[in-house]
Coordinates of C-alpha atoms and ligand atoms in Angstrom, one line a residue:
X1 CA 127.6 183.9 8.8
X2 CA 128.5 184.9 12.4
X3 CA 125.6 183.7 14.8
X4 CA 124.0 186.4 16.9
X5 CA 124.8 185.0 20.9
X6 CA 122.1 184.2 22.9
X7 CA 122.9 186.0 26.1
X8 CA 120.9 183.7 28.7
X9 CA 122.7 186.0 32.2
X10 CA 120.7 189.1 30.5
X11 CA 117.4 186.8 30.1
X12 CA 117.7 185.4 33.1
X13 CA 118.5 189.1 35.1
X14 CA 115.4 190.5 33.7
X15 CA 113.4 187.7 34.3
X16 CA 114.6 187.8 38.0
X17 CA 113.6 191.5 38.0
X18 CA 110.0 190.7 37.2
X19 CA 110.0 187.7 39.5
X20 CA 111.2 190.1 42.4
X21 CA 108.5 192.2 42.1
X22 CA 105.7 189.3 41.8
X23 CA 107.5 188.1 45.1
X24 CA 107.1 191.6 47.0
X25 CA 103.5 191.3 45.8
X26 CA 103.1 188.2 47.2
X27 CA 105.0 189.3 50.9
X28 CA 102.5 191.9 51.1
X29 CA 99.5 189.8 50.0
X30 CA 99.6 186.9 51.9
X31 CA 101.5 188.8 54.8
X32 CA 104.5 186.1 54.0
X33 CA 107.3 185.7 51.4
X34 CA 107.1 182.6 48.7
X35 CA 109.2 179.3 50.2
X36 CA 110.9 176.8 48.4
X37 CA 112.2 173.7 50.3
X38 CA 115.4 172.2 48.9
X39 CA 116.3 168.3 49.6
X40 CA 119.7 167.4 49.5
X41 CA 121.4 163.8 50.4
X42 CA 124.9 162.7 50.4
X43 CA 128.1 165.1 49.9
X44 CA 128.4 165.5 46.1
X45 CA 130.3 168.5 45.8
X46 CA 128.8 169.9 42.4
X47 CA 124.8 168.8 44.1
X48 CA 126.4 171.1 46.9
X49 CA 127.0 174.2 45.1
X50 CA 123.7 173.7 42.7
X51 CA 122.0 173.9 46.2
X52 CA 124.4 177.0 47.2
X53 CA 123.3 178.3 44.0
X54 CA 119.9 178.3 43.7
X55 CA 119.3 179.3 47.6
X56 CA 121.5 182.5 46.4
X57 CA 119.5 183.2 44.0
X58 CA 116.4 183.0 45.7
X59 CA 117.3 185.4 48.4
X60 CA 118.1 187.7 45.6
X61 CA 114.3 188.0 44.2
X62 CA 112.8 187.9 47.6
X63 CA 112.2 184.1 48.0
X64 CA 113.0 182.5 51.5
X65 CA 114.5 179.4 51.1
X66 CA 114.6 176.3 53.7
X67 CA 117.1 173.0 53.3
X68 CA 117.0 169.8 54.2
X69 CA 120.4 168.4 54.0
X70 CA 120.5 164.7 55.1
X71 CA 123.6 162.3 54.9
X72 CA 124.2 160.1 52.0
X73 CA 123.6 157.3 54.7
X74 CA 119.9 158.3 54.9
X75 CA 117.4 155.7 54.6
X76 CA 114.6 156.0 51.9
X77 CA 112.2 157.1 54.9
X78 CA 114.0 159.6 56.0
X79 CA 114.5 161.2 52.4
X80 CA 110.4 160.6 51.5
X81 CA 110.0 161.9 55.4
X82 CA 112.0 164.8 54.7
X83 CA 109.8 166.0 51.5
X84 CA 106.6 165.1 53.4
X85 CA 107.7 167.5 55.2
X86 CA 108.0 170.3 53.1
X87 CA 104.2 169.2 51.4
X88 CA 102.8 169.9 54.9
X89 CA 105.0 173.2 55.4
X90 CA 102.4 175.8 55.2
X91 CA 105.6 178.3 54.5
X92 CA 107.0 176.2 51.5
X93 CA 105.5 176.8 47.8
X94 CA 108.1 174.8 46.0
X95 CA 110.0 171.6 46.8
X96 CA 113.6 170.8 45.0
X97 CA 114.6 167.4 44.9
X98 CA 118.4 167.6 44.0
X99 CA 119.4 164.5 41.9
X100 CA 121.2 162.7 41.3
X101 CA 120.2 160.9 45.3
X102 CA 122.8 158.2 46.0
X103 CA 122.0 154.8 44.2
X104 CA 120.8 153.4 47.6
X105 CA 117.9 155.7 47.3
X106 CA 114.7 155.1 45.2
X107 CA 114.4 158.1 43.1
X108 CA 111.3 157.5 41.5
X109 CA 109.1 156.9 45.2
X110 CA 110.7 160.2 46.1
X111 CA 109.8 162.5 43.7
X112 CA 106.0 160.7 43.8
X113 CA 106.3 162.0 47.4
X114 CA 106.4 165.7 46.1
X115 CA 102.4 167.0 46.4
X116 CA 102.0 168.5 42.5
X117 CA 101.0 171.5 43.7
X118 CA 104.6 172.1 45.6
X119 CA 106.5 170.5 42.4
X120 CA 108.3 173.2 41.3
X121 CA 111.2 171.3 39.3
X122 CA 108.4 169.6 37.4
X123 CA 109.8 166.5 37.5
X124 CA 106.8 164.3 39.0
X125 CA 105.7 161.6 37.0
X126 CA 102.4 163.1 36.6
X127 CA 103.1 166.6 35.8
X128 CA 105.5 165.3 33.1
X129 CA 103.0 162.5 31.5
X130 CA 101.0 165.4 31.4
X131 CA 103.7 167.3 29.4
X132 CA 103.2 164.7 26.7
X133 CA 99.0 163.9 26.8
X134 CA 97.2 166.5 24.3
X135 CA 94.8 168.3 26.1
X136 CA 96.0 168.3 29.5
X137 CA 98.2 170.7 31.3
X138 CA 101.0 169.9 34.1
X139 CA 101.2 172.0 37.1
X140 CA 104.5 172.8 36.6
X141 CA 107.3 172.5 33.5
X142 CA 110.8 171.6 34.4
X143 CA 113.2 174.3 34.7
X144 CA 115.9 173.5 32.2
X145 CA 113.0 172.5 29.2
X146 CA 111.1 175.6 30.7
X147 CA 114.4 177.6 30.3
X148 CA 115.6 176.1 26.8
X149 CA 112.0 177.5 25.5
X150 CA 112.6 180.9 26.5
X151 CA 116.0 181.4 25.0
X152 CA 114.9 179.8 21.7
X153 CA 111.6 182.7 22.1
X154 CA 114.5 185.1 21.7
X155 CA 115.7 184.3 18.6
X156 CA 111.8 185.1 16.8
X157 CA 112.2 182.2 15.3
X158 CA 107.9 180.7 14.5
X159 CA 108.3 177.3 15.5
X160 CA 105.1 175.8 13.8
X161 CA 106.2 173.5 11.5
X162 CA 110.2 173.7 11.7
X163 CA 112.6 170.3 12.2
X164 CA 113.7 170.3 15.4
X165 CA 116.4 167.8 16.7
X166 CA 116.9 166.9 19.9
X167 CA 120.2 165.2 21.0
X168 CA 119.5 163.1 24.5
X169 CA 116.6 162.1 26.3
X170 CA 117.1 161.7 29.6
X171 CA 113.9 162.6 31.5
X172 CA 114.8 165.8 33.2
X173 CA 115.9 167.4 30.1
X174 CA 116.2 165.7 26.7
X175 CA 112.5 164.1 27.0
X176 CA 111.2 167.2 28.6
X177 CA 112.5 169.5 25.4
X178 CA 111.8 167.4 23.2
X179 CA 107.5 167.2 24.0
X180 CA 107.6 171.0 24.7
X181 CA 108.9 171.5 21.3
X182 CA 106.4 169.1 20.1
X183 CA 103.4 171.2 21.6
X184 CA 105.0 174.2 20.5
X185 CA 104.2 172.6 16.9
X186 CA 108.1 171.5 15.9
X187 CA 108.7 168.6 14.2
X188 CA 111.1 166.7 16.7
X189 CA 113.6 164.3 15.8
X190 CA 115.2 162.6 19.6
X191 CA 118.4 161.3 18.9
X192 CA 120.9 159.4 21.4
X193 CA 123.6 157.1 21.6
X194 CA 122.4 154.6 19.3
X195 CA 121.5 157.0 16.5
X196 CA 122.5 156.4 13.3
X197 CA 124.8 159.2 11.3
X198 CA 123.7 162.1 14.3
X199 CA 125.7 164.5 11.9
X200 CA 123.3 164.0 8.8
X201 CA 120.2 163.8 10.9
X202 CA 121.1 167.6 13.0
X203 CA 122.1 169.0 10.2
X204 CA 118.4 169.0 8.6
X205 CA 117.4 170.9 11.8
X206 CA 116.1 174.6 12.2
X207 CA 116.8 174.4 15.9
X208 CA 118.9 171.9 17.8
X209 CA 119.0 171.4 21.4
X210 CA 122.5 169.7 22.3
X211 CA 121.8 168.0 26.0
X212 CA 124.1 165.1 25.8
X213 CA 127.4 165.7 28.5
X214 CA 130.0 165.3 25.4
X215 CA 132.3 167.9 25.5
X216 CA 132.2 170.3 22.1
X217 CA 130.6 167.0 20.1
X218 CA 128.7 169.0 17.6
X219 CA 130.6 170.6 15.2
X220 CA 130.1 173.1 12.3
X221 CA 129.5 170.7 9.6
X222 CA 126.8 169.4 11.7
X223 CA 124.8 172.4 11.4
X224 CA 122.3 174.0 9.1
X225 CA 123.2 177.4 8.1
X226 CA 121.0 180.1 10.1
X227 CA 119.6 177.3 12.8
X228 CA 119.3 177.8 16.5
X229 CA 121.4 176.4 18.4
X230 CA 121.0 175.9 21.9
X231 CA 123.7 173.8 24.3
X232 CA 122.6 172.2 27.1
X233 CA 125.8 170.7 27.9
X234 CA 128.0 171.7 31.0
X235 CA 131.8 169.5 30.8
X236 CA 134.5 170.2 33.2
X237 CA 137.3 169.8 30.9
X238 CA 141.0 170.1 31.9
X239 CA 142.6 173.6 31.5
X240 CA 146.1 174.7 33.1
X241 CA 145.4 178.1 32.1
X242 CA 142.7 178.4 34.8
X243 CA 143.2 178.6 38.8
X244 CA 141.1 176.0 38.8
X245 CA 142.2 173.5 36.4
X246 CA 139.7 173.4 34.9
X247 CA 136.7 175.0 32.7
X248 CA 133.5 174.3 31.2
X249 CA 132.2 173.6 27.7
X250 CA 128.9 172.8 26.7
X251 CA 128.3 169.9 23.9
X252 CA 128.3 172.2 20.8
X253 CA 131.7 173.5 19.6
X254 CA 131.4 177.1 20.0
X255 CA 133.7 178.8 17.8
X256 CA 133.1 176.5 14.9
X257 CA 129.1 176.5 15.1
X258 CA 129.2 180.3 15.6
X259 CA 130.3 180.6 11.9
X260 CA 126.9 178.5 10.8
X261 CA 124.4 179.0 13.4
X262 CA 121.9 181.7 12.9
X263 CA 121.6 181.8 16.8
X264 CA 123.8 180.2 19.4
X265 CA 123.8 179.8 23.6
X266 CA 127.2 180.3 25.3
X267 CA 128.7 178.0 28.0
X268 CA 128.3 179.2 30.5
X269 CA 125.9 181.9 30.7
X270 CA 123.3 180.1 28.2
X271 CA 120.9 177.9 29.4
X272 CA 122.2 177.4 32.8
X273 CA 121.2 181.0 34.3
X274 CA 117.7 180.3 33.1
X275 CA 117.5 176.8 34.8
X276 CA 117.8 178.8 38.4
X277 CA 116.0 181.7 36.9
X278 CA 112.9 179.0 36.0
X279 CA 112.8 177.3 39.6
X280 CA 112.3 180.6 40.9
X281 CA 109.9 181.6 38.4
X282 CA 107.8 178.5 39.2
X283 CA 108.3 179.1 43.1
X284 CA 106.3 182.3 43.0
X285 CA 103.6 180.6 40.8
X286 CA 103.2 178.7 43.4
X287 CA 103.0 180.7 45.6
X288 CA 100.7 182.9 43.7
X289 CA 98.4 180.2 43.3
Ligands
LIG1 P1 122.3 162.2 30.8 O1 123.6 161.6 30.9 O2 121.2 161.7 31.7 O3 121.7 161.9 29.3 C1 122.6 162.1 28.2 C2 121.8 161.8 26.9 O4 122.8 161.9 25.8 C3 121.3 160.3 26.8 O5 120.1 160.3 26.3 C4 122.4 159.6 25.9 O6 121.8 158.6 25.1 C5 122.8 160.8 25.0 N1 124.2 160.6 24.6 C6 125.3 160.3 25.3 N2 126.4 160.2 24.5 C7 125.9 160.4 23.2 C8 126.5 160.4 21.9 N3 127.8 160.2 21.8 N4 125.7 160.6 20.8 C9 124.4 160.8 21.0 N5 123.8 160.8 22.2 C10 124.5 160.6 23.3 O7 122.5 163.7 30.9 P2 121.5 164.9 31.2 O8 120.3 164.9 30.2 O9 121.2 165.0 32.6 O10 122.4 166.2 30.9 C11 122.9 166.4 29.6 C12 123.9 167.6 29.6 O11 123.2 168.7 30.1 C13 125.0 167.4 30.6 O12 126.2 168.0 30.1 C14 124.6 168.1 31.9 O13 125.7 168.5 32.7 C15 123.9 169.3 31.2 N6 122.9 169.9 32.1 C16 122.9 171.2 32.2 C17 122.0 171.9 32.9 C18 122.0 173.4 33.0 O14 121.3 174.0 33.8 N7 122.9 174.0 32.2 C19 120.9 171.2 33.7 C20 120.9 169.8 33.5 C21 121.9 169.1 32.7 P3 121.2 157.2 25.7 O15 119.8 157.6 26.3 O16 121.1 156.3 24.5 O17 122.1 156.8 26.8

């Protein structure tokens, strides 16, 4: 079997279409286009370009975007003062907290700062307690979950009912997939480090989200025949053939699960062009709002 490819640039480039025109909608509307207000703090080169990244893309659909770029010296006040901020912006819709902050920082009181009406990352405690309470709704679904959704929508597969494994569970994006699939009526299986024979348990899955930062880990034999497999992963790995130096991989071998997998993400172009593609998409809800 040769998996069909899950192209996440052409998901993501016609969801940015639709998300353009909701945004002209709103400019003429509300007489304003939607804002998002990104927080940055410290110098982390690859925090840098996600920033660069996501600000380009938002000029792209019609989104003005505003930054608050503070030393990684900052005091907690100053971060929690900078998204305060941004909750009191009449202009801003959406507030992006880039993480990791520095280690002096107190992540968690930041991201309570966020009002869950701006949190457009979905990462406030709230809005993802909600994710996992039956019966209630959050504001706002992280982007990478939000995005991993939408790419496993495109492979027709019925979810109700299907094994699902999850490997990782950090809380931006293994925990998040992992309850979405579970209110999308999967049967999830979480695995991490301490996991016992990972092989055995992702190969009884029909889909498998791979969201662990271990270059090419899951291999053929790991795999179902005919199951959806989506890679998370994003691994600078050494490569003299590039200008560069190096490239990226995601956590699932690509050329050996392409030969099992029914459907398969690339790295890149998978799931991170729908990550961006989601912010923005929750930026104009938002706004819309
Ligand atoms: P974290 O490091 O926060 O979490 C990694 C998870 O993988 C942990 O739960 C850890 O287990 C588990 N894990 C680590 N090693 C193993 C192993 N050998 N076997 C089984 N489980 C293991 O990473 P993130 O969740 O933030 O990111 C995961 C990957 O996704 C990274 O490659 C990251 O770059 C990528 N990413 C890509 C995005 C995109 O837009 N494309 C966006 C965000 C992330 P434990 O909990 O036990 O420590």
């Amino acid at each position: 079997m040769t998996a069909a490819i899950i192209d996440g640039r052409a998901v993501a480039r016609r969801m940015q279409s639709e998300i353009g025109t909701g945004a002209a909608e709103v400019a003429s509307r509300l007489g304003r286009v939607p804002g998002l207000g990104v927080v940055l703090v410290g110098d982390d080169p690859a925090s840098a370009m996600y920033v660069r990244m996501k600000q380009r893309a938002c000029e792209r659909v019609g989104i003005q975007s505003a930054a608050s770029i503070l030393p990684a010296s900052a005091t907690q006040a100053e971060v929690e003062d900078a998204v305060r901020a941004f909750n009191e912006d009449i202009a801003i819709d959406g507030i992006l907290v880039q993480l990791p902050l520095p280690s002096s920082i107190n992540e968690e009181a930041v991201l309570n700062e966020i009002s869950l009406i701006k949190d457009v990352d979905g990462i406030h405690p709230v809005n993802l307690g909600f994710l996992g309470m039956r019966g209630r709704e959050p504001t706002f679904t992280p982007a990478t979950p939000t995005g991993v959704m939408h790419l496993i929508a495109e492979s027709g597969i019925d979810l109700s009912g299907k094994e699902a494994v999850v490997i990782g569970r950090s809380n931006i994006v293994g925990l998040p997939i992992a309850l979405m699939l579970t209110n999308a009526d999967a049967t999830v299986t979480r695995c991490h480090s301490r996991t016992i024979d990972l092989a055995a348990v992702t190969r009884r899955a029909d889909i498998v989200v791979a969201a662990v930062g271990q270059p090419e880990m899951v291999k053929a034999d790991w795999l179902k025949p005919g199951a959806v497999v989506i890679d998370v992963g994003s691994n600078a790995v050494p490569d003299s053939e590039s200008d560069k130096g190096y490239r990226y991989v995601g956590d699932v071998d690509f050329e050996q699960a392409r030969e099992v997998a029914g459907w398969l993400t690339k790295v890149p172009g998978g799931v991170g062009p729908m990550t961006i593609t989601m912010l923005l998409a929750n930026t104009l809800k938002a706004a819309q709002a």
